mmCIF file of the C-alpha atoms, coordinates in Angstrom:
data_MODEL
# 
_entry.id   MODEL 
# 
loop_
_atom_site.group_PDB 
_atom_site.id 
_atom_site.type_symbol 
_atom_site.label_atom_id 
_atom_site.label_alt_id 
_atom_site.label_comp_id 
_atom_site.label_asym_id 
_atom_site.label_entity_id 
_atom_site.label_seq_id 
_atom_site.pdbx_PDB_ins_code 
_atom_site.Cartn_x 
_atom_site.Cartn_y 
_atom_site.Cartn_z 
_atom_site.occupancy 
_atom_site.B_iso_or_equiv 
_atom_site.pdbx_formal_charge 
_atom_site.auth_seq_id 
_atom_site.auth_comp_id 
_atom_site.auth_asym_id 
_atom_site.auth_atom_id 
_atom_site.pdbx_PDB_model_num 
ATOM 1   C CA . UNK A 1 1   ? 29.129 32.481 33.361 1.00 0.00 ? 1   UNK A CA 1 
ATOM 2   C CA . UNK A 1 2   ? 27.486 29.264 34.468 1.00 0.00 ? 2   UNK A CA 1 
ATOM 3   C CA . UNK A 1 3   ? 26.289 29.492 38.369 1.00 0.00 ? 3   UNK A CA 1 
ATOM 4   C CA . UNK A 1 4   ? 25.568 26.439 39.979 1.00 0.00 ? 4   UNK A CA 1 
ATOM 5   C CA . UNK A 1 5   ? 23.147 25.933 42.674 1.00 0.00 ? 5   UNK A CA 1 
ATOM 6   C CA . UNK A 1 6   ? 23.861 23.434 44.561 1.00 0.00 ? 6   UNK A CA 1 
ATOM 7   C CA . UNK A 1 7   ? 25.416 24.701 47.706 1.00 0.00 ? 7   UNK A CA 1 
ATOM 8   C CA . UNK A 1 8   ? 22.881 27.207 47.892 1.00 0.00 ? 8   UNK A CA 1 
ATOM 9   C CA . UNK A 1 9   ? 20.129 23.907 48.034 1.00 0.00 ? 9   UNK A CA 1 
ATOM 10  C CA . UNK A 1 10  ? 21.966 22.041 51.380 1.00 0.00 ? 10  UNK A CA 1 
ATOM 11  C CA . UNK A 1 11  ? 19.706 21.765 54.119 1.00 0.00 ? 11  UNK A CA 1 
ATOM 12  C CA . UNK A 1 12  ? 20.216 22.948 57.290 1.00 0.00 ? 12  UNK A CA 1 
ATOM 13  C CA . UNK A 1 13  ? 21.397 20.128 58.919 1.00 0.00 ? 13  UNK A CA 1 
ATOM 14  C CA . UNK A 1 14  ? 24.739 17.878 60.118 1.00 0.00 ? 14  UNK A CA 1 
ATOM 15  C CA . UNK A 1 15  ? 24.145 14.915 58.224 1.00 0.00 ? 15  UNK A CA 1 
ATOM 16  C CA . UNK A 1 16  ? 23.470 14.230 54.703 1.00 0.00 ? 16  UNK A CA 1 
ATOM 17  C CA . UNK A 1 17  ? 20.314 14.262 53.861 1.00 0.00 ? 17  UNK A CA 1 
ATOM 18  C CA . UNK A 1 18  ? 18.069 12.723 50.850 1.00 0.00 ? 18  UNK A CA 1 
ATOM 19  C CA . UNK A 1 19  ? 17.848 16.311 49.310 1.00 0.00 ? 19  UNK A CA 1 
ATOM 20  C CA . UNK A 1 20  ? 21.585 16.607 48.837 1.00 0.00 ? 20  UNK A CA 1 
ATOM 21  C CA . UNK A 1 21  ? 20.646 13.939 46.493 1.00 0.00 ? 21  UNK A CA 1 
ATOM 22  C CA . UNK A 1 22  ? 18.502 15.474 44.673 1.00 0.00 ? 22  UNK A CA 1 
ATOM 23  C CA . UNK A 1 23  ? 20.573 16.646 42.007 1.00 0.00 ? 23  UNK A CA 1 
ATOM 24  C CA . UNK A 1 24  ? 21.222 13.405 40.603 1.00 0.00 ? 24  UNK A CA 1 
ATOM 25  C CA . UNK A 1 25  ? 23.405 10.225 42.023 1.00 0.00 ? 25  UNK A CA 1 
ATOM 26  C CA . UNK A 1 26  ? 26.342 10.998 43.909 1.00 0.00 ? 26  UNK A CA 1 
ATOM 27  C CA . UNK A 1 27  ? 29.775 8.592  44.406 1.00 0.00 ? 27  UNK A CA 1 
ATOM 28  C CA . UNK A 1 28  ? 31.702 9.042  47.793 1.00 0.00 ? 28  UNK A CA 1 
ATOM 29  C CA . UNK A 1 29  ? 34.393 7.094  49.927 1.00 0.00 ? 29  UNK A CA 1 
ATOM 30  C CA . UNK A 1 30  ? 33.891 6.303  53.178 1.00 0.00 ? 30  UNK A CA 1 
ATOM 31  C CA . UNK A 1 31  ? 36.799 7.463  55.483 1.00 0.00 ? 31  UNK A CA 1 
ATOM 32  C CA . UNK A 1 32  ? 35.889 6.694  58.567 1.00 0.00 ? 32  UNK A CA 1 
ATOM 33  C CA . UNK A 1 33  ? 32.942 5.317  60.534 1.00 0.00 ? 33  UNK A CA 1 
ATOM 34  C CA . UNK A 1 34  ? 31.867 6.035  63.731 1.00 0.00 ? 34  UNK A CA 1 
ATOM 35  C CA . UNK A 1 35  ? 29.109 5.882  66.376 1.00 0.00 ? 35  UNK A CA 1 
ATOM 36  C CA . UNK A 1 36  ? 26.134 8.231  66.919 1.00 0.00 ? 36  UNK A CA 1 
ATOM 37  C CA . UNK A 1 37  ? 22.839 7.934  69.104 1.00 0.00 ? 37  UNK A CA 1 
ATOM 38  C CA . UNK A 1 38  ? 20.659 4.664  69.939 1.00 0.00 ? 38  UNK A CA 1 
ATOM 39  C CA . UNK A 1 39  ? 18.290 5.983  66.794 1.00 0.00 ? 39  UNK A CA 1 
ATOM 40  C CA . UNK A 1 40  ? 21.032 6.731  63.713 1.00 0.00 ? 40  UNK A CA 1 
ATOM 41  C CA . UNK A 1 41  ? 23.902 4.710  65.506 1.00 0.00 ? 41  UNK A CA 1 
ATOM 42  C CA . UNK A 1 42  ? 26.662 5.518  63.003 1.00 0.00 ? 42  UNK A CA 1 
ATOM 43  C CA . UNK A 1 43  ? 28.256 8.109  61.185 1.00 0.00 ? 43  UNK A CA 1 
ATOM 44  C CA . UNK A 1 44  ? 29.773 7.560  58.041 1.00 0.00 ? 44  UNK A CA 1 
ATOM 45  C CA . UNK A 1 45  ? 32.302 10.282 57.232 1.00 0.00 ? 45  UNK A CA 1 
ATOM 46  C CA . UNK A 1 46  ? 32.308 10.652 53.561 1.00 0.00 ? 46  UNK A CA 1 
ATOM 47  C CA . UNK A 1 47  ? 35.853 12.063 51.959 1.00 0.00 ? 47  UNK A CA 1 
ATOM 48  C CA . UNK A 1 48  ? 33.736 14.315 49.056 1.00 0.00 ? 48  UNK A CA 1 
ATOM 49  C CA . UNK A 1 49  ? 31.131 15.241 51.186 1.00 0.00 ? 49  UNK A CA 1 
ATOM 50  C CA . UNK A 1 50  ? 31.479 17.480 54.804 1.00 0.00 ? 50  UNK A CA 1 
ATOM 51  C CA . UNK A 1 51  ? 28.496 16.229 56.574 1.00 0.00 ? 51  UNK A CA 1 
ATOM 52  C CA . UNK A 1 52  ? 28.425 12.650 58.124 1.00 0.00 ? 52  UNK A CA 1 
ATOM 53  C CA . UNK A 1 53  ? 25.942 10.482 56.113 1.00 0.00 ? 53  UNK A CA 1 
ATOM 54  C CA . UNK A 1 54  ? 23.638 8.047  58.817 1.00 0.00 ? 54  UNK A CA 1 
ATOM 55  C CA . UNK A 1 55  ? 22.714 5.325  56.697 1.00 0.00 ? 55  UNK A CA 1 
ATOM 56  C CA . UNK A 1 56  ? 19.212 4.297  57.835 1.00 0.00 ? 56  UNK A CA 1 
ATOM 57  C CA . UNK A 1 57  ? 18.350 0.412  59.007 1.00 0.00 ? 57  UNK A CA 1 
ATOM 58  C CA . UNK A 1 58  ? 17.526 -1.520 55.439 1.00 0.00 ? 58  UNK A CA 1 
ATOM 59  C CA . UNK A 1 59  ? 20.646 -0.043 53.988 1.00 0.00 ? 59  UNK A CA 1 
ATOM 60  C CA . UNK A 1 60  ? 22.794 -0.199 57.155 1.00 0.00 ? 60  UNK A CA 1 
ATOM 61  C CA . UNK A 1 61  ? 21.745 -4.296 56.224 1.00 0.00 ? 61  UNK A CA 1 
ATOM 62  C CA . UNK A 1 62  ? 22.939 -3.984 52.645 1.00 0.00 ? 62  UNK A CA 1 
ATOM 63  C CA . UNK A 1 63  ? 26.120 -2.800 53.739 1.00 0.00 ? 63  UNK A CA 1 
ATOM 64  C CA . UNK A 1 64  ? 26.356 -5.472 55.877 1.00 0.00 ? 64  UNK A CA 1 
ATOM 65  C CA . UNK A 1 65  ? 25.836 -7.676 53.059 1.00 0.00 ? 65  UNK A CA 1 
ATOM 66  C CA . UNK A 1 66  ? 28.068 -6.444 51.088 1.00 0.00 ? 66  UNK A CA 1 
ATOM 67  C CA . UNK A 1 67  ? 31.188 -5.567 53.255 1.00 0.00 ? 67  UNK A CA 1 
ATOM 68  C CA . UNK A 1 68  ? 30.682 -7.617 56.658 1.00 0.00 ? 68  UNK A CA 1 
ATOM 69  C CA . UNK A 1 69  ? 29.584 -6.550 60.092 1.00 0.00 ? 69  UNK A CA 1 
ATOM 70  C CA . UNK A 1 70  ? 32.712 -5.199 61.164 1.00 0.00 ? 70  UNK A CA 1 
ATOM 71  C CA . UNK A 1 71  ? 33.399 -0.975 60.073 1.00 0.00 ? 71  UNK A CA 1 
ATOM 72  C CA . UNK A 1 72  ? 36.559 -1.396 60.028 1.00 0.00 ? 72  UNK A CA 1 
ATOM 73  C CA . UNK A 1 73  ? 35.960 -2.901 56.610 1.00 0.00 ? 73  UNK A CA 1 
ATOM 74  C CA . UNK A 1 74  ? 34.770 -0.118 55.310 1.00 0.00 ? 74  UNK A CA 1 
ATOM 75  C CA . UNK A 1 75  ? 36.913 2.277  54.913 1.00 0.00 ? 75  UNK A CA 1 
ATOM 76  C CA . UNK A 1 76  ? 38.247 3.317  51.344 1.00 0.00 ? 76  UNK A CA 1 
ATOM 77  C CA . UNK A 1 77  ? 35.183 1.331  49.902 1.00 0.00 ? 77  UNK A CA 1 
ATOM 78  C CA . UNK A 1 78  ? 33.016 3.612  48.056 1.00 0.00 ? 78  UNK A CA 1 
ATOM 79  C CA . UNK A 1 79  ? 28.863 4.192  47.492 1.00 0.00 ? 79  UNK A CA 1 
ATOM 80  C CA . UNK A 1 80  ? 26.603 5.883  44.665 1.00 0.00 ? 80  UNK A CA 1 
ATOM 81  C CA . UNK A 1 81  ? 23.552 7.151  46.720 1.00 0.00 ? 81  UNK A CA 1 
ATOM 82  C CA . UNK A 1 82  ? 20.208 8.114  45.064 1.00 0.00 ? 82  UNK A CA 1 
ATOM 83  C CA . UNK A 1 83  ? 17.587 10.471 46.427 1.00 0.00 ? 83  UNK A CA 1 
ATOM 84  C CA . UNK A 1 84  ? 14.476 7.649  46.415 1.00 0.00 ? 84  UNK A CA 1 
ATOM 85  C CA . UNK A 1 85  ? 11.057 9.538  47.079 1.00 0.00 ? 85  UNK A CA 1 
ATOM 86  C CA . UNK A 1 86  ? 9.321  6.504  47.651 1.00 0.00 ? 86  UNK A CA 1 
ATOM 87  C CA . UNK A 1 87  ? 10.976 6.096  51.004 1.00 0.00 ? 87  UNK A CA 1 
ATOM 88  C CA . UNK A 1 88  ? 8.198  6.269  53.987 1.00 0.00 ? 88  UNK A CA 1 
ATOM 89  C CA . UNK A 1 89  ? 8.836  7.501  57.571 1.00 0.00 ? 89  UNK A CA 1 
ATOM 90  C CA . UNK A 1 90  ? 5.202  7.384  59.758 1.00 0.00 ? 90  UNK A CA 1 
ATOM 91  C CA . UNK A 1 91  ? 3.051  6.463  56.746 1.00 0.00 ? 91  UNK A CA 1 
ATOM 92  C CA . UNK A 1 92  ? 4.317  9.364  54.478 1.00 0.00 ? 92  UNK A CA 1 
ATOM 93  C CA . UNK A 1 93  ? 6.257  9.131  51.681 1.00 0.00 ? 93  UNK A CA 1 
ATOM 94  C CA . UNK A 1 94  ? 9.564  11.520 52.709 1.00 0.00 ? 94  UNK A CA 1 
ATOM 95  C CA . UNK A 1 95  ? 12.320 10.803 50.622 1.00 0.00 ? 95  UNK A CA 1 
ATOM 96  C CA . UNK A 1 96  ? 15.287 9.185  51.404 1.00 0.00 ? 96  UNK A CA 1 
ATOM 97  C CA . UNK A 1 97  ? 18.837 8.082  50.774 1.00 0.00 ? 97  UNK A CA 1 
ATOM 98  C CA . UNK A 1 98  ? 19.446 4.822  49.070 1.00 0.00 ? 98  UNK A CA 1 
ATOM 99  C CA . UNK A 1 99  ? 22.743 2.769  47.660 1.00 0.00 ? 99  UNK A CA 1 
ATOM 100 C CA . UNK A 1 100 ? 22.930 2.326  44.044 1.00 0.00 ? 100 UNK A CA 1 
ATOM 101 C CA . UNK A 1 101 ? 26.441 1.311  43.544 1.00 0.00 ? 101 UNK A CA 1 
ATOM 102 C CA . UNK A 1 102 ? 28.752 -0.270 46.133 1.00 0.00 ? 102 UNK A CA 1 
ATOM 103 C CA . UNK A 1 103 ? 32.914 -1.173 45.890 1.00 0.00 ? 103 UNK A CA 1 
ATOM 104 C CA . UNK A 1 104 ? 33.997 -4.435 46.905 1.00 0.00 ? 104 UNK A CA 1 
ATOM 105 C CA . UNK A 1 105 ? 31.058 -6.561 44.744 1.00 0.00 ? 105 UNK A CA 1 
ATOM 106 C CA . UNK A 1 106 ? 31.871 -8.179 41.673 1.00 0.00 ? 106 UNK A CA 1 
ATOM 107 C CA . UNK A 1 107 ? 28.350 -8.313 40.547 1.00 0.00 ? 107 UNK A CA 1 
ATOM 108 C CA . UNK A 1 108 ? 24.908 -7.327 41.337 1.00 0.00 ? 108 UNK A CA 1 
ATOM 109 C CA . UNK A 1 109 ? 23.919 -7.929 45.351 1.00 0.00 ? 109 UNK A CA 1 
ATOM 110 C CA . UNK A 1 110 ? 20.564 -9.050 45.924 1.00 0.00 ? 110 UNK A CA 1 
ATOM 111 C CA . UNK A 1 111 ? 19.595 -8.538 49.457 1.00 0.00 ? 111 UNK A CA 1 
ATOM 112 C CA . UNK A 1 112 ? 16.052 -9.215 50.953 1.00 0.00 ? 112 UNK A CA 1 
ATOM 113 C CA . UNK A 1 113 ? 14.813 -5.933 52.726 1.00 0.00 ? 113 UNK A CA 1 
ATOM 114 C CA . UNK A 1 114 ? 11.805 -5.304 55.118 1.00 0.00 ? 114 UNK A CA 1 
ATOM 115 C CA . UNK A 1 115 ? 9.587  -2.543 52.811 1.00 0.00 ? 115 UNK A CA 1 
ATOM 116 C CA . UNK A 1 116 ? 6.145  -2.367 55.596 1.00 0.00 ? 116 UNK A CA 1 
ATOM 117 C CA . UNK A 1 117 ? 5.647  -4.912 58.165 1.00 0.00 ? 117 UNK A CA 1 
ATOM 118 C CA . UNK A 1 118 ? 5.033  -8.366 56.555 1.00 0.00 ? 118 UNK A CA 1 
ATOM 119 C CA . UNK A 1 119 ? 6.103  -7.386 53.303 1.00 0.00 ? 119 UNK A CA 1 
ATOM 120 C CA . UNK A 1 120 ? 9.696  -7.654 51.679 1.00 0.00 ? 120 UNK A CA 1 
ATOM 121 C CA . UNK A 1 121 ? 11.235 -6.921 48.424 1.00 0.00 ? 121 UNK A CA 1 
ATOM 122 C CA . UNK A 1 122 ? 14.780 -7.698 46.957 1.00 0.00 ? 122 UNK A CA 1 
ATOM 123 C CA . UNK A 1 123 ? 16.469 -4.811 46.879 1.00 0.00 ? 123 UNK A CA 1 
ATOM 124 C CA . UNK A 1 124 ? 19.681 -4.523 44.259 1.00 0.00 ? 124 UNK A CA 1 
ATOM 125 C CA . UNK A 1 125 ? 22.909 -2.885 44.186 1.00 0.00 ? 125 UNK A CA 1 
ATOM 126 C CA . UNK A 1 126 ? 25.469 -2.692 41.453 1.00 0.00 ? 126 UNK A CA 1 
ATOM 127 C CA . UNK A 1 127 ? 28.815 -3.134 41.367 1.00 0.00 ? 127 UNK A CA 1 
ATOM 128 C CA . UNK A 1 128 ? 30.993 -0.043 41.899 1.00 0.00 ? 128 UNK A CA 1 
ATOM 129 C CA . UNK A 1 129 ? 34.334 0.274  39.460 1.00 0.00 ? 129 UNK A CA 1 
ATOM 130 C CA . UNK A 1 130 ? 37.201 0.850  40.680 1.00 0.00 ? 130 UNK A CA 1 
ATOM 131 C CA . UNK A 1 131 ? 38.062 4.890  41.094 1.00 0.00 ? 131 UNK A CA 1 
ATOM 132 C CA . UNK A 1 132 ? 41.065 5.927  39.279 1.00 0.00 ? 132 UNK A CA 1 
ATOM 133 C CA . UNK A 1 133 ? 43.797 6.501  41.701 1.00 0.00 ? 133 UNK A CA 1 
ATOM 134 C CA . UNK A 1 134 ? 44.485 9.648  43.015 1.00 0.00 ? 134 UNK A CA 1 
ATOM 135 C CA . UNK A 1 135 ? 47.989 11.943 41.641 1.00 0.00 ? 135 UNK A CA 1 
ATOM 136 C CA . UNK A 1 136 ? 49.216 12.791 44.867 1.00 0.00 ? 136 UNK A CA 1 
ATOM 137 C CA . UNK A 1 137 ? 47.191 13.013 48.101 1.00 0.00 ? 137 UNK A CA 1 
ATOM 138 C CA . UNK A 1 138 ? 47.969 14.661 50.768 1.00 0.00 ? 138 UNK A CA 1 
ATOM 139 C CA . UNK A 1 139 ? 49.089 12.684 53.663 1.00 0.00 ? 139 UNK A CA 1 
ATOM 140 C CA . UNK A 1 140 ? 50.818 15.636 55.490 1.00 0.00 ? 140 UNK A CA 1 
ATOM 141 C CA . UNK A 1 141 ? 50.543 15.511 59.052 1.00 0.00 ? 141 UNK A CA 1 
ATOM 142 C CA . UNK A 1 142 ? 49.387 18.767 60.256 1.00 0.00 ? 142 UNK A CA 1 
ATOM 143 C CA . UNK A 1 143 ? 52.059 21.192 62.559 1.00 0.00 ? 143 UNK A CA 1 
ATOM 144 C CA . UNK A 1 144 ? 48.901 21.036 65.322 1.00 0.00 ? 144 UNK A CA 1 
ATOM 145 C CA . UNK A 1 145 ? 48.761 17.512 65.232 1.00 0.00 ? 145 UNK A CA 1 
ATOM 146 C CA . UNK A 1 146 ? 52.025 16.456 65.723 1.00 0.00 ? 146 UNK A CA 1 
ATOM 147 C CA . UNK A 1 147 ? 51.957 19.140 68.528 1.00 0.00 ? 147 UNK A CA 1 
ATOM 148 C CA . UNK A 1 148 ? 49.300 17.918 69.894 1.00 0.00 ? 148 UNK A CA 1 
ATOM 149 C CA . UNK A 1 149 ? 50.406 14.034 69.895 1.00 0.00 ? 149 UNK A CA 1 
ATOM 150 C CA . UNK A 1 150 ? 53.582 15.204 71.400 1.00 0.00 ? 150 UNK A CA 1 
ATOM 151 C CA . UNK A 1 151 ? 51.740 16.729 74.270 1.00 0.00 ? 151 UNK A CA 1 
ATOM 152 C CA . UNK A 1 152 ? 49.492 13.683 74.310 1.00 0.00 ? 152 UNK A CA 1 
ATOM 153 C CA . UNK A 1 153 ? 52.147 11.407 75.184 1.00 0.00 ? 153 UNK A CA 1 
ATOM 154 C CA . UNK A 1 154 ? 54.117 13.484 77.656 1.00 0.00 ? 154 UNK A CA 1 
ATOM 155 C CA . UNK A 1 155 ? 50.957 13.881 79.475 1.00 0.00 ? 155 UNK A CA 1 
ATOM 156 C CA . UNK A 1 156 ? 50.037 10.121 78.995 1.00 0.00 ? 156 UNK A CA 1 
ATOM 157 C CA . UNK A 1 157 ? 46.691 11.013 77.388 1.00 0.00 ? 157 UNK A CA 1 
ATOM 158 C CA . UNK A 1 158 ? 47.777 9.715  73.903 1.00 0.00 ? 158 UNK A CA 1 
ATOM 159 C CA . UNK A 1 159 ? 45.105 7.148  74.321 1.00 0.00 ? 159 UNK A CA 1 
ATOM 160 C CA . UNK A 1 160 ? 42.340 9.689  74.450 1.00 0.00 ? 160 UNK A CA 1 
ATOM 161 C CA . UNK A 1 161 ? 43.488 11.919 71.730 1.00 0.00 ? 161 UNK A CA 1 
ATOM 162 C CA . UNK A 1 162 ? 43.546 8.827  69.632 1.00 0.00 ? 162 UNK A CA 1 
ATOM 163 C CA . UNK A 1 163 ? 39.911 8.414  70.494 1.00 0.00 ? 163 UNK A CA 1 
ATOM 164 C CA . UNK A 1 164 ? 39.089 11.957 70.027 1.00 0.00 ? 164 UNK A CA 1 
ATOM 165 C CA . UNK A 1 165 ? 40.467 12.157 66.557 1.00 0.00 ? 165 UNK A CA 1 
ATOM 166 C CA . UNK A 1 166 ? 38.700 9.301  65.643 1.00 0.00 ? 166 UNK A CA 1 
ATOM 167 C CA . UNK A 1 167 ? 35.029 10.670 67.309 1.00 0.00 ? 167 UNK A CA 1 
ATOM 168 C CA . UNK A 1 168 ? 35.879 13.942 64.685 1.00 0.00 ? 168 UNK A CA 1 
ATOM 169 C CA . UNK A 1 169 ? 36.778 12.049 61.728 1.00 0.00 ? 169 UNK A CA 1 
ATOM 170 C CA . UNK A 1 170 ? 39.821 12.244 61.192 1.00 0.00 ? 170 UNK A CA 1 
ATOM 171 C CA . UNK A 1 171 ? 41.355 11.018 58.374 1.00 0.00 ? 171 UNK A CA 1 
ATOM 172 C CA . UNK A 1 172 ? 43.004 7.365  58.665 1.00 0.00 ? 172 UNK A CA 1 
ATOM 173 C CA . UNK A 1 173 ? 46.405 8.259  57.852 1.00 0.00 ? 173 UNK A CA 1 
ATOM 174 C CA . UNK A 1 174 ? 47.000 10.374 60.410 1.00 0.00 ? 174 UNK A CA 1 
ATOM 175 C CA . UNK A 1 175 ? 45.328 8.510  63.526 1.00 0.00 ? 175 UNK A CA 1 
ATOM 176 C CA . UNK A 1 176 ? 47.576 5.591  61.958 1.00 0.00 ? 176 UNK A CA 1 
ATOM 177 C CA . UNK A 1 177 ? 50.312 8.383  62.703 1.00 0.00 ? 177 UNK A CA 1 
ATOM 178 C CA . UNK A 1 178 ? 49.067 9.061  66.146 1.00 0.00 ? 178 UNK A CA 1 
ATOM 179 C CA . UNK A 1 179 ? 48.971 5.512  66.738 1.00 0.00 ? 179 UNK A CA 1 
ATOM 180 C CA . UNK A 1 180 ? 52.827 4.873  65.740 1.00 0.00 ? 180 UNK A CA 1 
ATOM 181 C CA . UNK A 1 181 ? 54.467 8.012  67.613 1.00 0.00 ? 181 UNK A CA 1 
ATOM 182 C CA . UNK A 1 182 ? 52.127 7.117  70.382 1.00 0.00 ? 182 UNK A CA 1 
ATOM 183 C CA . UNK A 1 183 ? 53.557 2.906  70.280 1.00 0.00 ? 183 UNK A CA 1 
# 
């Protein structure tokens, strides 16, 4: 019997961090995006992955590059990060996570990053293939939240449950649900 390590290696923490990467490159689509604090203002919620992965500034810019300014956009595209040790936070060298790959390019993106004040560097991604579609996902809509929508709408609160589901994550299908019953 071959054990494997890796969940035994995750920090301690509610975000992805560079260490999770430390395994090798990792490929994950984003599901959802949505806001966080002034410092790490978004949270990507990965589908492969159950922490929230808070891109930092430089690559929030390469997704910007890539996909647009608007999150919506983002959703279903997909990312190879890479654990890059060179990464500095106060003068140290800490680690971090980086894009490698990215959906939604058709060839390499070149995009001019900040590396220490007065310095830049072109940083590169490469284009992400297409993932092979999935045989059957689930798109049932759980008992609790159809419950719950009913009671949401009765009460008039359908509104905030929308927004609720969306601050936890939830998968797109089902606040697309929410969103119809709710209509």
């Amino acid at each position: 019997m071959d054990l494997d390590m890796t969940e035994s290696l995750a920090p301690k923490s509610d975000q992805l961090d560079a260490v999770d990467l430390v395994g090798g490159p990792r490929t994950f689509t984003i599901e959802n995006v949505t806001r966080h604090n002034a410092e790490q203002p978004f949270n990507f919620h990965l589908a492969e992955f159950p922490r929230v992965w808070r891109p930092g500034k430089s690559m929030r810019r390469v997704i910007a590059a890539a996909w647009g300014t608007k999150a919506s956009a983002y959703v279903g595209q997909r990312v190879t990060l890479y654990c890059d040790n060179s990464v500095e936070f106060g003068g140290a060298a800490v680690g971090g996570s980086r894009i490698s790959h990215m959906s939604g390019i058709d060839k390499p993106l070149k995009v001019p990053l900040l590396i220490k004040k007065g310095r830049s560097a072109i940083f590169t991604v490469q284009p992400l293939p297409d993932a092979p579609a999935p045989a059957n996902p689930d798109t049932t809509i759980p008992a609790d939240v159809i419950a719950n929508t009913r009671k949401a709408i009765t009460n008039g609160t359908a509104a905030d449950y929308i927004a609720w589901l969306t601050e936890q994550g939830a998968p797109a299908f089902i606040i697309d649900w929410v969103t119809k019953e709710a209509a």
